[in-house]
PDB file of C-alpha atoms in Angstrom:
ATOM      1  CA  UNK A  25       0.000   0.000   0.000  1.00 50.00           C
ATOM      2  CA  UNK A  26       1.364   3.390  -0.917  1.00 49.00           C
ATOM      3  CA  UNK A  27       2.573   5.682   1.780  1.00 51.00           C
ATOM      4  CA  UNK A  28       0.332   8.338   0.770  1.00 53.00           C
ATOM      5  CA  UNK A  29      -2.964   6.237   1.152  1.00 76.00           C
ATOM      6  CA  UNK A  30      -1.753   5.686   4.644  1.00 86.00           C
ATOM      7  CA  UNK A  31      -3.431   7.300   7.841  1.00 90.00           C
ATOM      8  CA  UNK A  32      -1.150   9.484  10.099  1.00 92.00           C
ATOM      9  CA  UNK A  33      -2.143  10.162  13.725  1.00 93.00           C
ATOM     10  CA  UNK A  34      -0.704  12.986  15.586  1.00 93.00           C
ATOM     11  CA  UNK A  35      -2.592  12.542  18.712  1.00 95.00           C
ATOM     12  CA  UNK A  36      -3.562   9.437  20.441  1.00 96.00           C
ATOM     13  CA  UNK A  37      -7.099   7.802  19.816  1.00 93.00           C
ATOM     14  CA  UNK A  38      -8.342   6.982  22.951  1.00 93.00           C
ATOM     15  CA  UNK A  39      -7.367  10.118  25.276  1.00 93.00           C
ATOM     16  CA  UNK A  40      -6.822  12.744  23.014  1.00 93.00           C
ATOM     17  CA  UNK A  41      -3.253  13.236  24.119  1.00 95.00           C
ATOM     18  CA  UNK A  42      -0.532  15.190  21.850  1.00 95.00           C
ATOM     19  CA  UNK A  43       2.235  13.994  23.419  1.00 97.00           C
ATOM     20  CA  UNK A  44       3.585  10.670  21.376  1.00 97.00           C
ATOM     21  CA  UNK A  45       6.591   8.441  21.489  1.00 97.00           C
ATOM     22  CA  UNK A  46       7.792   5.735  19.375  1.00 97.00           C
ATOM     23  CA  UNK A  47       7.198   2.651  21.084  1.00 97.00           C
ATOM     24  CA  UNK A  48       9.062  -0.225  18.329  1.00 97.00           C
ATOM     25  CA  UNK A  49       9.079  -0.695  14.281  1.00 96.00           C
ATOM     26  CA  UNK A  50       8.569  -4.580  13.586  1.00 95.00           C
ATOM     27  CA  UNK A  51       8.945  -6.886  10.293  1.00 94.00           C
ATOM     28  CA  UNK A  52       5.402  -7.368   9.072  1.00 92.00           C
ATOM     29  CA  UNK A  53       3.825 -10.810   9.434  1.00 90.00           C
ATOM     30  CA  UNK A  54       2.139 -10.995   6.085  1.00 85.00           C
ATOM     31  CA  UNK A  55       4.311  -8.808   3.402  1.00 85.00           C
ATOM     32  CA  UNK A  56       7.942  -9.303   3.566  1.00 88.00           C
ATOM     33  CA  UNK A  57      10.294  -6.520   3.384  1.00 89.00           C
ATOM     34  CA  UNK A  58       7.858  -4.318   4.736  1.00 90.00           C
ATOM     35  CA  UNK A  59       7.305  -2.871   8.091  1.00 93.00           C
ATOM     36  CA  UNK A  60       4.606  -1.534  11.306  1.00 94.00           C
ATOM     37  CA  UNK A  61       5.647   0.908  13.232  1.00 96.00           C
ATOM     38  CA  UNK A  62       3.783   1.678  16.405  1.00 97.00           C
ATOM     39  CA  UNK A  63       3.484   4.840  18.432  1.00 97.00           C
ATOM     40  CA  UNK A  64       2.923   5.006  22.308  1.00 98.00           C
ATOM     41  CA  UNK A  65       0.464   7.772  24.198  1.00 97.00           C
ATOM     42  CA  UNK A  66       2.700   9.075  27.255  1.00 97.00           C
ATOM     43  CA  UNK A  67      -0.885  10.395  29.293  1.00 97.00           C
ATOM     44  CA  UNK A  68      -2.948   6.920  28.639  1.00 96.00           C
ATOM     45  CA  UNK A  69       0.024   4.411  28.338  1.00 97.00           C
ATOM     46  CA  UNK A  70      -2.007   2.727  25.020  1.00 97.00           C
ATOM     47  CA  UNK A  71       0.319   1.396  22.196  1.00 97.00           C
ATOM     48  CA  UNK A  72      -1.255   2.056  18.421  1.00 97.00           C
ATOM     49  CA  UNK A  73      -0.340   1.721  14.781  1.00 96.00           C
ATOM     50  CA  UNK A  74       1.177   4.443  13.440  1.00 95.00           C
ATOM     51  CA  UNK A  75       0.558   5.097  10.000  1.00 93.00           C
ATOM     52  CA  UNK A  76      -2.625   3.017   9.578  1.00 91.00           C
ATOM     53  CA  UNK A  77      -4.743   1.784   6.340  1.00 84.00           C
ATOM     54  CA  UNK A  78      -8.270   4.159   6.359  1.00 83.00           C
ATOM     55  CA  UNK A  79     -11.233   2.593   8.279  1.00 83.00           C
ATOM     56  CA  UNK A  80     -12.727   2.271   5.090  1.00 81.00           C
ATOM     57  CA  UNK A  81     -10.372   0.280   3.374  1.00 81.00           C
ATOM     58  CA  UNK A  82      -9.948  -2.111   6.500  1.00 84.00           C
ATOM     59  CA  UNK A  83     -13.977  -2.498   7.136  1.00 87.00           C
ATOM     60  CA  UNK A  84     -14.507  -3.910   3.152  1.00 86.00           C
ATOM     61  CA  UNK A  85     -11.486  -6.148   3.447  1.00 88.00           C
ATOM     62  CA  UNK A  86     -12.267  -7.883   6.691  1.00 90.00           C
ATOM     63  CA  UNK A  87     -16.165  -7.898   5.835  1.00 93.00           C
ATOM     64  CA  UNK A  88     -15.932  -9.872   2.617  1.00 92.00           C
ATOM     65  CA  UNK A  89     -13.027 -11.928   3.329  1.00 92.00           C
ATOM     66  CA  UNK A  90     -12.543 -15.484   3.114  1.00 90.00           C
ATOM     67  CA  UNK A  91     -12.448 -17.779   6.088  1.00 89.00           C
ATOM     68  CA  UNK A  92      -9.098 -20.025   6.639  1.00 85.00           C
ATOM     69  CA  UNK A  93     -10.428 -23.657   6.507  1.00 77.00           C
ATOM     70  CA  UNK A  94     -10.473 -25.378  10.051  1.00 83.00           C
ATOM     71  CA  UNK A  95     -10.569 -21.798  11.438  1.00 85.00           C
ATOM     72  CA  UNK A  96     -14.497 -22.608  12.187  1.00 91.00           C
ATOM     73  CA  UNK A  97     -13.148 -25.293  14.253  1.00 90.00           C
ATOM     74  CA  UNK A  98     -13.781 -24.914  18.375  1.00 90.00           C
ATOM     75  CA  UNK A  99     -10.822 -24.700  19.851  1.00 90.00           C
ATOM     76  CA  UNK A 100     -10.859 -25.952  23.814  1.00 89.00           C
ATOM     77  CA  UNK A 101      -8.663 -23.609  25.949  1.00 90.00           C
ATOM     78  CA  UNK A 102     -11.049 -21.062  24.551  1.00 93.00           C
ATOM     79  CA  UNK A 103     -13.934 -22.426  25.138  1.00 94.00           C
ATOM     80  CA  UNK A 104     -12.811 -23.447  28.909  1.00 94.00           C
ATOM     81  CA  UNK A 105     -11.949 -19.461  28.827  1.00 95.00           C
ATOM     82  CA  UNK A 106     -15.486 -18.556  27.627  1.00 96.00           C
ATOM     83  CA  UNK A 107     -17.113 -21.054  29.866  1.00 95.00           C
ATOM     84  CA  UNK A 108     -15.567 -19.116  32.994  1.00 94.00           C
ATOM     85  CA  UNK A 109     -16.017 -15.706  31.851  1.00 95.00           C
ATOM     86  CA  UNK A 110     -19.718 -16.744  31.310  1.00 95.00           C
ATOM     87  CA  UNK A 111     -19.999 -18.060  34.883  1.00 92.00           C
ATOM     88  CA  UNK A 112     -17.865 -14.716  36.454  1.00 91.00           C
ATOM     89  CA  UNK A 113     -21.028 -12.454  34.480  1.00 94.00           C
ATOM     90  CA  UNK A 114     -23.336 -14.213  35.940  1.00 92.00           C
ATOM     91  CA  UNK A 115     -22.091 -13.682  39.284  1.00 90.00           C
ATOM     92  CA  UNK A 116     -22.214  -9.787  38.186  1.00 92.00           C
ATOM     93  CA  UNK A 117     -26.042  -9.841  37.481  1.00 90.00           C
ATOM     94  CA  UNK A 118     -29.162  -9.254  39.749  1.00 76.00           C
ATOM     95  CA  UNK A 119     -31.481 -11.273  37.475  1.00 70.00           C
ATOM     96  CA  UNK A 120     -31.244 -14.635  36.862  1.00 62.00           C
ATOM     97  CA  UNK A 121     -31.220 -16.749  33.625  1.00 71.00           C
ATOM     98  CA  UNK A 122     -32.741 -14.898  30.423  1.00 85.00           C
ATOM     99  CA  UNK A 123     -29.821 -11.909  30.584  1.00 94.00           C
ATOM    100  CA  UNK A 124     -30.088 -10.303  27.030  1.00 96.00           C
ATOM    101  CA  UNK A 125     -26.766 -10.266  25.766  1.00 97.00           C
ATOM    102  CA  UNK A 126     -24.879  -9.546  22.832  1.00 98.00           C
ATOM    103  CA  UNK A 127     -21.323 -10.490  21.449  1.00 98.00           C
ATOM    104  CA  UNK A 128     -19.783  -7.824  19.964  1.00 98.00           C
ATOM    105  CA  UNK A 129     -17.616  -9.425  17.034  1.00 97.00           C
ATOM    106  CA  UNK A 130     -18.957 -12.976  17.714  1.00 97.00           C
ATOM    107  CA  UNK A 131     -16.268 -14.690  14.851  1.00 96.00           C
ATOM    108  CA  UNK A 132     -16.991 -17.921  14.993  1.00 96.00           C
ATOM    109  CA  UNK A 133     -19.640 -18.064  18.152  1.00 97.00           C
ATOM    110  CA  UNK A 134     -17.214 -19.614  20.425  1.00 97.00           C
ATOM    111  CA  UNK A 135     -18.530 -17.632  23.232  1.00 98.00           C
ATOM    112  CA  UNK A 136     -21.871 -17.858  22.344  1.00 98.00           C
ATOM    113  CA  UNK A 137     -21.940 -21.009  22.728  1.00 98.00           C
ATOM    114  CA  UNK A 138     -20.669 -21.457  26.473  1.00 97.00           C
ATOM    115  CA  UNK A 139     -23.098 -18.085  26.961  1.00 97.00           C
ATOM    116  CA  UNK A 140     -26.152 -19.523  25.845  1.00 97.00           C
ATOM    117  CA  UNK A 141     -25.580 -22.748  28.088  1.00 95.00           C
ATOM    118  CA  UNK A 142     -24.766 -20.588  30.997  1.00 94.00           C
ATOM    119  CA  UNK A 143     -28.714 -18.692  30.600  1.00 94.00           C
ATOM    120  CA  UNK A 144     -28.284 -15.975  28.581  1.00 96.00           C
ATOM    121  CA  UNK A 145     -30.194 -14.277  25.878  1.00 96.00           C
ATOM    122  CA  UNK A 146     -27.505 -14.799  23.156  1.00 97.00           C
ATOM    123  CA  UNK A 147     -27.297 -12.666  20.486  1.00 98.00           C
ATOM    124  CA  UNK A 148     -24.212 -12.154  17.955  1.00 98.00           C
ATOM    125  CA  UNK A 149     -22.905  -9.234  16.030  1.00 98.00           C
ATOM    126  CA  UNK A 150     -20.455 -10.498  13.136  1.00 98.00           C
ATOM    127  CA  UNK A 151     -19.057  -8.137  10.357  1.00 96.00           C
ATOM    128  CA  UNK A 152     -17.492 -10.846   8.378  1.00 96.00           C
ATOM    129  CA  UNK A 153     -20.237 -12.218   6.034  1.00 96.00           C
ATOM    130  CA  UNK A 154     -18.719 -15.887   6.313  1.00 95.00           C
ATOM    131  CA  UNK A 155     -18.704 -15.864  10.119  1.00 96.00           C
ATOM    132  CA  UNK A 156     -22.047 -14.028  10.658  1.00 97.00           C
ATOM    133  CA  UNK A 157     -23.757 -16.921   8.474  1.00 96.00           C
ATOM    134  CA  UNK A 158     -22.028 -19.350  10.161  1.00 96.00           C
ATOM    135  CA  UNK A 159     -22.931 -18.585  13.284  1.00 97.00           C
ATOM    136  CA  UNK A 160     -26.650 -18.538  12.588  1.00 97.00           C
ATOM    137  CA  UNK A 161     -27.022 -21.462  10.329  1.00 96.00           C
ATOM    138  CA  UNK A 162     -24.559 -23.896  11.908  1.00 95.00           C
ATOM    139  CA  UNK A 163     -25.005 -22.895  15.665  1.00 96.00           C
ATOM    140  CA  UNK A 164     -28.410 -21.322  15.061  1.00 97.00           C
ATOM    141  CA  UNK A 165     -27.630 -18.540  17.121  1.00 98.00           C
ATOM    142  CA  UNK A 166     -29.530 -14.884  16.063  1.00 97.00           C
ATOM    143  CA  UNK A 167     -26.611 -12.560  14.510  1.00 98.00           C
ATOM    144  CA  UNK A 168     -26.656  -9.344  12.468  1.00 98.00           C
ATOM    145  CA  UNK A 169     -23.889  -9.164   9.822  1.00 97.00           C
ATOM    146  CA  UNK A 170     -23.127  -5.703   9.749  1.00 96.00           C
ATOM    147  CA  UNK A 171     -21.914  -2.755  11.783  1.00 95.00           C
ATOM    148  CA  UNK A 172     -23.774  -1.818  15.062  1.00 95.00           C
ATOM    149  CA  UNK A 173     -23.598   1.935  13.676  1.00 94.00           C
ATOM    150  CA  UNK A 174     -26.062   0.592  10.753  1.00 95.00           C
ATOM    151  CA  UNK A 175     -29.586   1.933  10.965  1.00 93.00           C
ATOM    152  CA  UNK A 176     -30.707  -2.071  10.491  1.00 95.00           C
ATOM    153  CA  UNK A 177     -29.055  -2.696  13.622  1.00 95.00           C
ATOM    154  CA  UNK A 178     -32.161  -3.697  16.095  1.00 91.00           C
ATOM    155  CA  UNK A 179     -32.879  -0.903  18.526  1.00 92.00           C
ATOM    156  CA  UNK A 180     -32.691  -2.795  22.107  1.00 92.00           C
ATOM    157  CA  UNK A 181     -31.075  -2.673  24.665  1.00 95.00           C
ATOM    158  CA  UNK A 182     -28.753  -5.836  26.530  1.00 97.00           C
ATOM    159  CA  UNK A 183     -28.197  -6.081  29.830  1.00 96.00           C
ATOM    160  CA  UNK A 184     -24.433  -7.113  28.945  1.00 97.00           C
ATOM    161  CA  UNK A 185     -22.106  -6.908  26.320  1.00 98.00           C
ATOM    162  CA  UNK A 186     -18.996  -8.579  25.325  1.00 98.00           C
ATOM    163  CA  UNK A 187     -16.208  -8.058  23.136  1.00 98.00           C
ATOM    164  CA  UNK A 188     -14.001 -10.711  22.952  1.00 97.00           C
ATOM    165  CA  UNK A 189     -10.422  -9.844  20.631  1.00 96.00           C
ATOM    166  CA  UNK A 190     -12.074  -6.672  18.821  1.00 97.00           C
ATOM    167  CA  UNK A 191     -11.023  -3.807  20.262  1.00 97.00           C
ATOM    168  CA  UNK A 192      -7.397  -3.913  19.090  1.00 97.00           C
ATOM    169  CA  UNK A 193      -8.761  -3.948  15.763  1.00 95.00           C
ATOM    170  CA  UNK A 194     -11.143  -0.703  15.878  1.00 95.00           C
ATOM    171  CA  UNK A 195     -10.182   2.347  13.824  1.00 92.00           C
ATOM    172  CA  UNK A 196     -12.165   4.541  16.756  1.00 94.00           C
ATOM    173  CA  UNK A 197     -12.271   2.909  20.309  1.00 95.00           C
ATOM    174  CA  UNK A 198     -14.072   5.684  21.812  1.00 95.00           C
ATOM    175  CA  UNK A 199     -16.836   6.245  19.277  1.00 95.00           C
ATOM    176  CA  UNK A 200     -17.728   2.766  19.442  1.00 96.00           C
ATOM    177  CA  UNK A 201     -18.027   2.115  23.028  1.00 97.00           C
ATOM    178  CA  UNK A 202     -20.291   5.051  22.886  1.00 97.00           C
ATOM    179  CA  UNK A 203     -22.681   3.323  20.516  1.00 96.00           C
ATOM    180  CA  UNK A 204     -22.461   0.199  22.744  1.00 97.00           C
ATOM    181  CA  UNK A 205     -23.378   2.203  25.620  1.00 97.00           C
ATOM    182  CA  UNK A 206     -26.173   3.454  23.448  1.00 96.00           C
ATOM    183  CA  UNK A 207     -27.027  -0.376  23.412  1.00 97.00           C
ATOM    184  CA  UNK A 208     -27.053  -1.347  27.473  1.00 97.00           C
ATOM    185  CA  UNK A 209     -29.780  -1.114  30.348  1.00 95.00           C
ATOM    186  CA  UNK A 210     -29.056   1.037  33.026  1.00 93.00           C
ATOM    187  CA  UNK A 211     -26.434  -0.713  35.159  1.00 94.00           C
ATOM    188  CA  UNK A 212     -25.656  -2.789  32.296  1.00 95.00           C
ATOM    189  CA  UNK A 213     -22.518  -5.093  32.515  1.00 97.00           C
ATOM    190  CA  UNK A 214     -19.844  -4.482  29.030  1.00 98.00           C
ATOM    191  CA  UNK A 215     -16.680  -7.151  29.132  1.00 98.00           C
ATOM    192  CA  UNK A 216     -13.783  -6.163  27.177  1.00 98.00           C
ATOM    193  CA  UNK A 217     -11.086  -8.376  26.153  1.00 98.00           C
ATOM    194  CA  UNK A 218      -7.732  -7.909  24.674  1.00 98.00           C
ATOM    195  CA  UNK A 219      -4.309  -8.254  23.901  1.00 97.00           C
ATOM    196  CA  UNK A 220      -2.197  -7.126  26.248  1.00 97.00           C
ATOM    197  CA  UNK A 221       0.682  -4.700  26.251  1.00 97.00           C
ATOM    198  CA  UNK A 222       2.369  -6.042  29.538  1.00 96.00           C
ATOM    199  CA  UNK A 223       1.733 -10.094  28.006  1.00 97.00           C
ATOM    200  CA  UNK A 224       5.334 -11.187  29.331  1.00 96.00           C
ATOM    201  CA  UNK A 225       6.719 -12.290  25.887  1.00 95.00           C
ATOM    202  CA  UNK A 226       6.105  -8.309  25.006  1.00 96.00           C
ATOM    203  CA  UNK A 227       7.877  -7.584  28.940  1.00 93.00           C
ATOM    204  CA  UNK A 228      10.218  -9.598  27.735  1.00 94.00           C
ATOM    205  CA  UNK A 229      10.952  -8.221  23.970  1.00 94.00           C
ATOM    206  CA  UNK A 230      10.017  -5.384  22.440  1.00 94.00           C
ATOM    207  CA  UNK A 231       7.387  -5.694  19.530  1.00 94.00           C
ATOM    208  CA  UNK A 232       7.348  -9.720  20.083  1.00 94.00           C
ATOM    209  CA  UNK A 233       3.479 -10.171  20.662  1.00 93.00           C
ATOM    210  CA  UNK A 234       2.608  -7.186  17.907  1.00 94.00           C
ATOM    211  CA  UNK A 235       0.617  -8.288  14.714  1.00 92.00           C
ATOM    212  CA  UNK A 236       0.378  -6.446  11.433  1.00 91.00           C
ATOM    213  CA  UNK A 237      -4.394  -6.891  12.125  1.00 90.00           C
ATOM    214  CA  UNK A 238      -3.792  -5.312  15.601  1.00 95.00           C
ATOM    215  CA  UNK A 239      -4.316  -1.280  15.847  1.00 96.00           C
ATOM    216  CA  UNK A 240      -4.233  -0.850  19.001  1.00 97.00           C
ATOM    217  CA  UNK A 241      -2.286  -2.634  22.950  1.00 98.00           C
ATOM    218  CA  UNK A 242      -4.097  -1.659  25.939  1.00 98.00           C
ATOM    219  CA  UNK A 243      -2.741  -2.525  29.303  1.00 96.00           C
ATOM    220  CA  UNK A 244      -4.179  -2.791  32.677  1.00 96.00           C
ATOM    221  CA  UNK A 245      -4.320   1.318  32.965  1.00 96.00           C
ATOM    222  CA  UNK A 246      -5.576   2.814  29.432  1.00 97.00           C
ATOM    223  CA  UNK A 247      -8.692   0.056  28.713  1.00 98.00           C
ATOM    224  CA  UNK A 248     -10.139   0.703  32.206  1.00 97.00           C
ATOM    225  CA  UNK A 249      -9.639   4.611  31.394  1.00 96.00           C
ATOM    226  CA  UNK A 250     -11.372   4.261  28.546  1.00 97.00           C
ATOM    227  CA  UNK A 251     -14.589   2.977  30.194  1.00 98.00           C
ATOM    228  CA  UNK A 252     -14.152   5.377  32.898  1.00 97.00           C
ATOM    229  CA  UNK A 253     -14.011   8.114  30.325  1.00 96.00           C
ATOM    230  CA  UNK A 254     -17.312   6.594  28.966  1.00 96.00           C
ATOM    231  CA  UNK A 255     -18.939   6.705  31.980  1.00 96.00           C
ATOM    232  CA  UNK A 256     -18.382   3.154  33.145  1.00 98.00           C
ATOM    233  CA  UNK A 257     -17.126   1.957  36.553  1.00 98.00           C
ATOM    234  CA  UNK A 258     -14.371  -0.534  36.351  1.00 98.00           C
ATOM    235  CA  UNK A 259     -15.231  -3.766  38.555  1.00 97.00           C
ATOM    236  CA  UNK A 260     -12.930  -6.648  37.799  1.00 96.00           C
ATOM    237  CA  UNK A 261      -9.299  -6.375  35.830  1.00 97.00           C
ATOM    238  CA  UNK A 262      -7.971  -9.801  34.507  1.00 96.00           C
ATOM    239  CA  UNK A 263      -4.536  -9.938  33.446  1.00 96.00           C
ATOM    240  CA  UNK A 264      -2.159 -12.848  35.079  1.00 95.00           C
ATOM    241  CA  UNK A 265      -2.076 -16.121  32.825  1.00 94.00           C
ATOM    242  CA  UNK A 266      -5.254 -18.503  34.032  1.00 92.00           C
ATOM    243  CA  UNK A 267      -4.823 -22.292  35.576  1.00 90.00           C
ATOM    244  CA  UNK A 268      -7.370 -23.281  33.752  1.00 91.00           C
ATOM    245  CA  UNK A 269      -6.099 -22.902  29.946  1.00 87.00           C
ATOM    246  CA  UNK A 270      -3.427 -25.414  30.893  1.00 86.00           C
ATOM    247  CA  UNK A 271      -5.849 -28.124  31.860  1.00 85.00           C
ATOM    248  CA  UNK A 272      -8.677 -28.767  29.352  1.00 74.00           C
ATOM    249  CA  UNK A 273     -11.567 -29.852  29.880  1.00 74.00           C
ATOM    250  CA  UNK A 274     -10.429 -31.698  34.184  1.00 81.00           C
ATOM    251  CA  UNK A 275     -10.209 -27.620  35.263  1.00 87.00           C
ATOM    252  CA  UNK A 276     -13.999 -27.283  35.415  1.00 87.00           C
ATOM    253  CA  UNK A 277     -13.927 -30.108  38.145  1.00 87.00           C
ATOM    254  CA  UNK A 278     -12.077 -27.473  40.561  1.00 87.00           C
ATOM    255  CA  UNK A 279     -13.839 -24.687  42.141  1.00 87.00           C
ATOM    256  CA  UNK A 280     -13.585 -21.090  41.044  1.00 87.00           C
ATOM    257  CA  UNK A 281     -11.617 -19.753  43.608  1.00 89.00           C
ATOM    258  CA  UNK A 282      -8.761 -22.102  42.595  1.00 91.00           C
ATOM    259  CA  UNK A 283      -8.601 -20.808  39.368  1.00 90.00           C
ATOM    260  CA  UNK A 284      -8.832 -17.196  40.595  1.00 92.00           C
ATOM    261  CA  UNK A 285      -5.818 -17.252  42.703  1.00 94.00           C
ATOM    262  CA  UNK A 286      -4.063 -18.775  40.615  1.00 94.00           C
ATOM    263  CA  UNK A 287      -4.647 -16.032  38.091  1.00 94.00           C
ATOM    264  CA  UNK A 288      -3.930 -13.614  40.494  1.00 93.00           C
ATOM    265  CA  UNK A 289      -0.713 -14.941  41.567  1.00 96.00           C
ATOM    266  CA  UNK A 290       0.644 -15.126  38.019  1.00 95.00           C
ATOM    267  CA  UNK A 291      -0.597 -11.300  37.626  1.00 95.00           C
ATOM    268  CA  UNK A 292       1.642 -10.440  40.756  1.00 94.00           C
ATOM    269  CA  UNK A 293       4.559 -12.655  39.514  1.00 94.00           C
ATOM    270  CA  UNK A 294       4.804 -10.914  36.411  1.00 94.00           C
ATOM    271  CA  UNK A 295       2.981 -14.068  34.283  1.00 95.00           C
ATOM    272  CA  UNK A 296       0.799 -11.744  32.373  1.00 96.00           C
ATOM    273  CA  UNK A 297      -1.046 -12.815  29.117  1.00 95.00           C
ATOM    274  CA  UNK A 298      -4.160 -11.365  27.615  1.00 96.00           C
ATOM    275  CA  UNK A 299      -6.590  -8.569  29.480  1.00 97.00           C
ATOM    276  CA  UNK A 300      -9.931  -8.790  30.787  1.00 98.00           C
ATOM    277  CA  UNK A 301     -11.798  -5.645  31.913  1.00 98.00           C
ATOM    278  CA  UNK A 302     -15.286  -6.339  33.396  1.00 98.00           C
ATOM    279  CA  UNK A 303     -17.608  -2.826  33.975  1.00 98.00           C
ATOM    280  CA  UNK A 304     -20.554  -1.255  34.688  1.00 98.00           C
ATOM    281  CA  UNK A 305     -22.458   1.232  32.983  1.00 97.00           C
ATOM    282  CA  UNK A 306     -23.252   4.617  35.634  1.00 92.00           C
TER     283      UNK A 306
END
């Protein structure tokens, strides 16, 4: 892609901060001899591509594009993940089963799945054509293919929202948690999950968890400002690698708190992998 169809940023996207530093310049995954360079926010702390490809340009790629074959495919440390992250929302909830709920860049339906079993009101949102069928004829789960900013979108309102591995691919963070606010009941639950910028193989080398799809790397201090911004209240911050992806399908024989101290102790020791942010809308 030419460098003058590229996107430059001179402030950063989530906080509106002027003040910029380079954070690292990496090989690109996909196109050889080329390169991404990413920029770091010294207020917020969030990493972000720096030049970019226009919303535009990404939105009509990623919407028609093909699906990798076996990609479809469940995989289990994911779906133990999902099944626990269902169970923590529940415990978040005043009502009981029937929560309406919707999944925010569904892919697959992965979480759906382990969502619906756990009570809720599933619903997906999938801008990927292939995926968005997929998940309603094979799974036969409602989803709209599409953006949430498109008038078709149903006008409702969830009592929680999820967004599983999205928001480091968003052109505007802050414009679309503002429509999914739009989208939640008053005291309404919205789970955020991401790559991490403090995932120890990054700690550990510079640039060495970065991928050429990913715009932005929150960390444990610029997601949850970002919902506080928004007018959320941050209740639960996951970040320390979790027993539970190391033991298939045996870990849902332990009890909960197992599995939360043993995330929390990997958090303290430094063992950080991906980042959770649970919230509640004011």
């Amino acid at each position: 892609v030419g460098a003058a169809f590229l996107e430059y940023l001179h402030g950063c996207p989530v906080c509106r901060c002027q003040a910029l530093s380079h954070y690292c310049r990496v090989p690109s995954l996909f196109n050889d001899g080329e390169f991404i360079q990413y920029d770091r926010c010294n207020d917020c702390g969030v990493a972000f591509r720096n030049p970019r490809l226009p919303s535009t340009y990404r939105e009509e790629r990623y919407e028609d594009g093909e699906v990798p074959e076996g990609s479809l495919a469940l995989k289990p440390k994911n779906q133990i993940h999902y099944y626990y992250m269902a169970r923590r929302l529940r415990r978040y909830l005043a009502t009981g089963s029937g929560a309406r709920l919707l999944d925010f860049g569904c892919g697959s339906g992965g979480f759906l799945i382990e969502l619906q079993q756990a009570g809720f009101e599933v619903m997906g949102l999938e801008l990927n054509k292939a995926l968005a069928n997929h998940v309603r004829s094979e799974l036969g789960i409602p989803t709209y293919q599409g953006l949430i900013t498109d008038p078709e979108f149903p006008d409702r309102k969830f009592d929680v929202i999820v967004s599983s591995q999205v928001f480091e691919h968003l052109v505007d963070p802050r414009n679309t948690l503002l429509e999914l606010r739009d989208h939640l009941e008053t005291s309404g639950l919205v789970l955020i999950e991401v790559p991490n910028l403090f995932h120890i193989k990054e700690r550990l080398r510079k640039g060495a968890v970065m991928d050429d799809s990913h715009l932005f790397y929150f960390n444990r201090h610029s997601l949850p400002r970002l919902l506080r911004d928004h007018g959320f209240s941050v209740l639960r911050i996951e970040e320390g690698a979790r027993p539970y992806r190391f033991m298939s399908q045996h870990a849902k024989r332990l009890p909960e708190w197992f599995h939360d101290l043993g995330q929390r102790a990997a958090s303290t020791l430094q063992i950080k992998t991906g980042l959770s942010v649970l919230a509640r809308l004011d």
